[in-house]
mmCIF file of C-alpha atoms in Angstrom:
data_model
loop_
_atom_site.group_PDB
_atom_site.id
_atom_site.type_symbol
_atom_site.label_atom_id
_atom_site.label_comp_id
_atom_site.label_asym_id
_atom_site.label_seq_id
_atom_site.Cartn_x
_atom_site.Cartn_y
_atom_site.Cartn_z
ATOM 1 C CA UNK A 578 -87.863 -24.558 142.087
ATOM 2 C CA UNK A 579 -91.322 -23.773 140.718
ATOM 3 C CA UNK A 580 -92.806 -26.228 143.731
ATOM 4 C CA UNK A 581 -90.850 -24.403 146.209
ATOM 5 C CA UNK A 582 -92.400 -20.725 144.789
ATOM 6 C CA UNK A 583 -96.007 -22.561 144.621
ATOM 7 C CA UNK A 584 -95.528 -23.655 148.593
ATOM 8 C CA UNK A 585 -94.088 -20.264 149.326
ATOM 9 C CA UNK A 586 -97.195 -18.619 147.411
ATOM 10 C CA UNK A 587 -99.967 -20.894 149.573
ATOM 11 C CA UNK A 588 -98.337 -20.272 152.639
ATOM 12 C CA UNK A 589 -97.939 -16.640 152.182
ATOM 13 C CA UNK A 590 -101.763 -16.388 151.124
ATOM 14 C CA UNK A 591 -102.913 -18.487 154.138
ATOM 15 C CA UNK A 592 -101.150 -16.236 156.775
ATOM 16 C CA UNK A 593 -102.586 -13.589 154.446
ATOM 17 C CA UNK A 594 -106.334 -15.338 154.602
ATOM 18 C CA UNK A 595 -105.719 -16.049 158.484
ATOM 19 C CA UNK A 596 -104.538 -12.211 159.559
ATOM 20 C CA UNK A 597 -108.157 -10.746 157.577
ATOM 21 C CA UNK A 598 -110.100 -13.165 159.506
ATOM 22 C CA UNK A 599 -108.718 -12.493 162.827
ATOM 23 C CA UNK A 600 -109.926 -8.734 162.513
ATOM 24 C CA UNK A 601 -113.243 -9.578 161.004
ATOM 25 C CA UNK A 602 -115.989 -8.203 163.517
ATOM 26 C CA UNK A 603 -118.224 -11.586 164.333
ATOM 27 C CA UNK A 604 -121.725 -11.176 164.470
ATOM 28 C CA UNK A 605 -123.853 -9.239 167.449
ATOM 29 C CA UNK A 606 -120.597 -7.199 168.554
ATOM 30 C CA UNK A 607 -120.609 -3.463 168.427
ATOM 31 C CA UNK A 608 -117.635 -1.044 168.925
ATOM 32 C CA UNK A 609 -116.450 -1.029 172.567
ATOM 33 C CA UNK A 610 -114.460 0.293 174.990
ATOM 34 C CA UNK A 611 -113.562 -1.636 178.469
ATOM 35 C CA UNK A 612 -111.546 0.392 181.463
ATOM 36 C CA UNK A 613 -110.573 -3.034 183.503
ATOM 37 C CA UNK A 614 -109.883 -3.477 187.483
ATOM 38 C CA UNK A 615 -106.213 -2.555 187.095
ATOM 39 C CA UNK A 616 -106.867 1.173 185.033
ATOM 40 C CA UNK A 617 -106.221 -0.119 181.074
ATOM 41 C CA UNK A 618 -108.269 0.167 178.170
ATOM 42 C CA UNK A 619 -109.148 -2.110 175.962
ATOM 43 C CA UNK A 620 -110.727 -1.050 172.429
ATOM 44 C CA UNK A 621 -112.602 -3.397 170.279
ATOM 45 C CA UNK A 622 -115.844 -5.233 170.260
ATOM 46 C CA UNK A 623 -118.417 -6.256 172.759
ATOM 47 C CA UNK A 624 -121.591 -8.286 172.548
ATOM 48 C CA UNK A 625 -124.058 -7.352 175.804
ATOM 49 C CA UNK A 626 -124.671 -10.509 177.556
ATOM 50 C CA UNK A 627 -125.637 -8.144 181.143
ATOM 51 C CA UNK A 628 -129.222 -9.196 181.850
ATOM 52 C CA UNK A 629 -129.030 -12.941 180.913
ATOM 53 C CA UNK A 630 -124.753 -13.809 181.788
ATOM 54 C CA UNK A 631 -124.050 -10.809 183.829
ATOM 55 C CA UNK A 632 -121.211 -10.356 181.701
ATOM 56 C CA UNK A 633 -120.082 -9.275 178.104
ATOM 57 C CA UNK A 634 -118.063 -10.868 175.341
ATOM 58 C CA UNK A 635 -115.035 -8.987 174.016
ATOM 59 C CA UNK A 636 -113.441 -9.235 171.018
ATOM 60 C CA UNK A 637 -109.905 -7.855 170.718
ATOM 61 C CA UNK A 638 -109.341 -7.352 166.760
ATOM 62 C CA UNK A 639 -105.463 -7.265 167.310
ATOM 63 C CA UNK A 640 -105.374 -10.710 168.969
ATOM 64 C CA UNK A 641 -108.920 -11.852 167.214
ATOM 65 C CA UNK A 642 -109.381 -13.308 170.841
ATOM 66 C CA UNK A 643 -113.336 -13.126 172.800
ATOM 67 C CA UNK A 644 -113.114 -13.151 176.112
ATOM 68 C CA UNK A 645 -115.711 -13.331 178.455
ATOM 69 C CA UNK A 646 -115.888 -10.450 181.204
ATOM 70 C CA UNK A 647 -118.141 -10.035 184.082
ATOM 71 C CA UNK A 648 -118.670 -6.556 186.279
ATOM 72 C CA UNK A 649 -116.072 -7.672 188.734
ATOM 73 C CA UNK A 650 -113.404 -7.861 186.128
ATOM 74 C CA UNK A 651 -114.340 -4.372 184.845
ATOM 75 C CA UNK A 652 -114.523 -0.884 186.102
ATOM 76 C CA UNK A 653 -117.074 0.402 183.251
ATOM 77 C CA UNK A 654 -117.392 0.062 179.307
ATOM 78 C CA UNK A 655 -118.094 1.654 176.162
ATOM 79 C CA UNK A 656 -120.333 0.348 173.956
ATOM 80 C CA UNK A 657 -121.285 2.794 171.082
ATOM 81 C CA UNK A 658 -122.994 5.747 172.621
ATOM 82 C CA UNK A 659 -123.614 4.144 176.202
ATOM 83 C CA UNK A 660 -121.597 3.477 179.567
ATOM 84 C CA UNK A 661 -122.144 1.510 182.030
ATOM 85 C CA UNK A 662 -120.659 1.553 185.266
ATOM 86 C CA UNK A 663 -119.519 -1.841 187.177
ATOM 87 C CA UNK A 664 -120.432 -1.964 191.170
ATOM 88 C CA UNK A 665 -120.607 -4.715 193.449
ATOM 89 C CA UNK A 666 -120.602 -7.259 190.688
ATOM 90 C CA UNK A 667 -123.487 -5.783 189.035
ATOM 91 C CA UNK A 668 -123.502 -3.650 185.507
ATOM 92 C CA UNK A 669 -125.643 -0.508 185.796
ATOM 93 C CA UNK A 670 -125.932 1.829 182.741
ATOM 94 C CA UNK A 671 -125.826 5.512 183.677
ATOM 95 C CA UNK A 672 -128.763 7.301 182.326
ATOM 96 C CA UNK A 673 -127.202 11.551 182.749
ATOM 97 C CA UNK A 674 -123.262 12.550 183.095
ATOM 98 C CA UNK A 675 -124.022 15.074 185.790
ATOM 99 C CA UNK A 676 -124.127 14.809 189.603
ATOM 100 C CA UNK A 677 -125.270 12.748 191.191
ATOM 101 C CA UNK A 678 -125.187 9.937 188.564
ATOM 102 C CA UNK A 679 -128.430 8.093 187.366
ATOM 103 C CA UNK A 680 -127.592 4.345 187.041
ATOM 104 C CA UNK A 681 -130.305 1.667 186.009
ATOM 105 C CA UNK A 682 -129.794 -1.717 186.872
ATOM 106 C CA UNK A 683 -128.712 -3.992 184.132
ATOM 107 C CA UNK A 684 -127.826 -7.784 185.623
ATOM 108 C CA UNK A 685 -128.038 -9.509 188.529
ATOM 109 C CA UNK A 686 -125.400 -11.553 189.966
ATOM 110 C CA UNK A 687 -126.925 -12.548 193.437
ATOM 111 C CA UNK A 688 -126.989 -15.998 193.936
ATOM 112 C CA UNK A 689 -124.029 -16.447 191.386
ATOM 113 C CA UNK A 690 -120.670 -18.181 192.379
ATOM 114 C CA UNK A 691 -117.876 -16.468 191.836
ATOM 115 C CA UNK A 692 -114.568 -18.031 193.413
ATOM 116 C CA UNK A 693 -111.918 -16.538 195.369
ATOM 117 C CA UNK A 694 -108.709 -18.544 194.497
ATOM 118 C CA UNK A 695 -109.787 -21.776 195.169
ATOM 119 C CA UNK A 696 -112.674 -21.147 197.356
ATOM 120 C CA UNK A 697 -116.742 -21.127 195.809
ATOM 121 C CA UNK A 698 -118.178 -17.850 197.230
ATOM 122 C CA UNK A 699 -121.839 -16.816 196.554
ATOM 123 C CA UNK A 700 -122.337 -13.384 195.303
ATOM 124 C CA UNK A 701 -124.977 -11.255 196.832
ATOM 125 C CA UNK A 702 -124.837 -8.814 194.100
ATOM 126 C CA UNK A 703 -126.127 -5.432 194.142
ATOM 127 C CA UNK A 704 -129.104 -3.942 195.842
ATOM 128 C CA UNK A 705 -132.602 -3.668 193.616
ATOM 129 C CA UNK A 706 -133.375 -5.691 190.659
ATOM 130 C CA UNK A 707 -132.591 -4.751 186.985
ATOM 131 C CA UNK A 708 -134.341 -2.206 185.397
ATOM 132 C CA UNK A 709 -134.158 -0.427 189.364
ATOM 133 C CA UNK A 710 -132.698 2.955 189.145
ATOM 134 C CA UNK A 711 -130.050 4.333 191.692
ATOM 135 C CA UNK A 712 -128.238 7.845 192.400
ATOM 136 C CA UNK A 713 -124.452 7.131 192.085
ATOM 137 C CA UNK A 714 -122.531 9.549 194.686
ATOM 138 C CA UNK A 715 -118.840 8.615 193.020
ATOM 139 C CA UNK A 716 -117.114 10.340 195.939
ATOM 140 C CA UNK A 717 -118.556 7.713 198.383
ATOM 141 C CA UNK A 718 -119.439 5.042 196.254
ATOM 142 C CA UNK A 719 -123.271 5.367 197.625
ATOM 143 C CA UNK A 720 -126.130 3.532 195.600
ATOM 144 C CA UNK A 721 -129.326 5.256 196.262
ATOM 145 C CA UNK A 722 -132.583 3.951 195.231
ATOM 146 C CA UNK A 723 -134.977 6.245 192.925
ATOM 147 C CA UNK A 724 -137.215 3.960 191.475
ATOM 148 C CA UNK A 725 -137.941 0.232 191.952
ATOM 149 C CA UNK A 726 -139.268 -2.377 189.336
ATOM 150 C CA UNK A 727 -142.532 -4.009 190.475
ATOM 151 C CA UNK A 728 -142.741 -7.788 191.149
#
């Protein structure tokens, strides 16, 4: 009886041990919020990946999954104080919350394949390069340059 209450014990701490580790924030993430293709919201974690993956890593603290994201999977995120929008592939942070929108350029997915079922496509991305800023008209989904990076 008393080995059955010691297995019991170890197995009840190591579901215990297992559940605290899966909501454990990992290292580089900061509190996020993602709005994906479909409408939902996701709320966890994100580490910014935008100017070197074009993408970001979230980490759901429910499931204690990461999962990789890039702009086309996403219509905007969170992350602390700052939003970015997601257009034509590309992640732009917007800079002012009135209208017209100030967006700056934050990856780059031209040249990138992306696949379409089973099909390679190559991406050609947004206009500009990062660090380019662009009006955002919302109601007609117009990018219009305002400043361009030099090189």
């Amino acid at each position: 009886m008393k080995k059955l209450t010691l297995l019991l014990n170890i197995a009840l701490l190591t579901i215990g041990l297992q559940a605290a580790a899966q909501t454990e924030i990992p290292k580089g993430f900061e509190k996020a919020s993602i709005v994906l293709t479909d409408g939902s919201t996701l709320e966890g974690y994100a580490k910014d990946q935008m100017r070197k993956q074009a993408s970001i890593l979230f980490f759901n603290p429910t499931t204690g999954k990461k999962t990789s994201y890039d702009a086309n999977n996403l219509n905007s995120i969170s992350i602390n104080e700052n939003k970015w929008i997601c257009l034509q592939g590309d992640f732009f942070k917007q800079l002012n919350n009135s209208q017209p929108i100030l967006l700056q350029k934050c990856s780059d997915v031209s040249g990138k394949p992306m696949f379409n079922g089973v099909e390679t496509v190559i991406s050609s991305g947004s206009q500009g390069k990062i660090d380019d800023q662009f009006q955002y008209h919302s109601n007609t989904n117009q990018l219009i340059p305002v400043s361009n990076k030099k090189g």
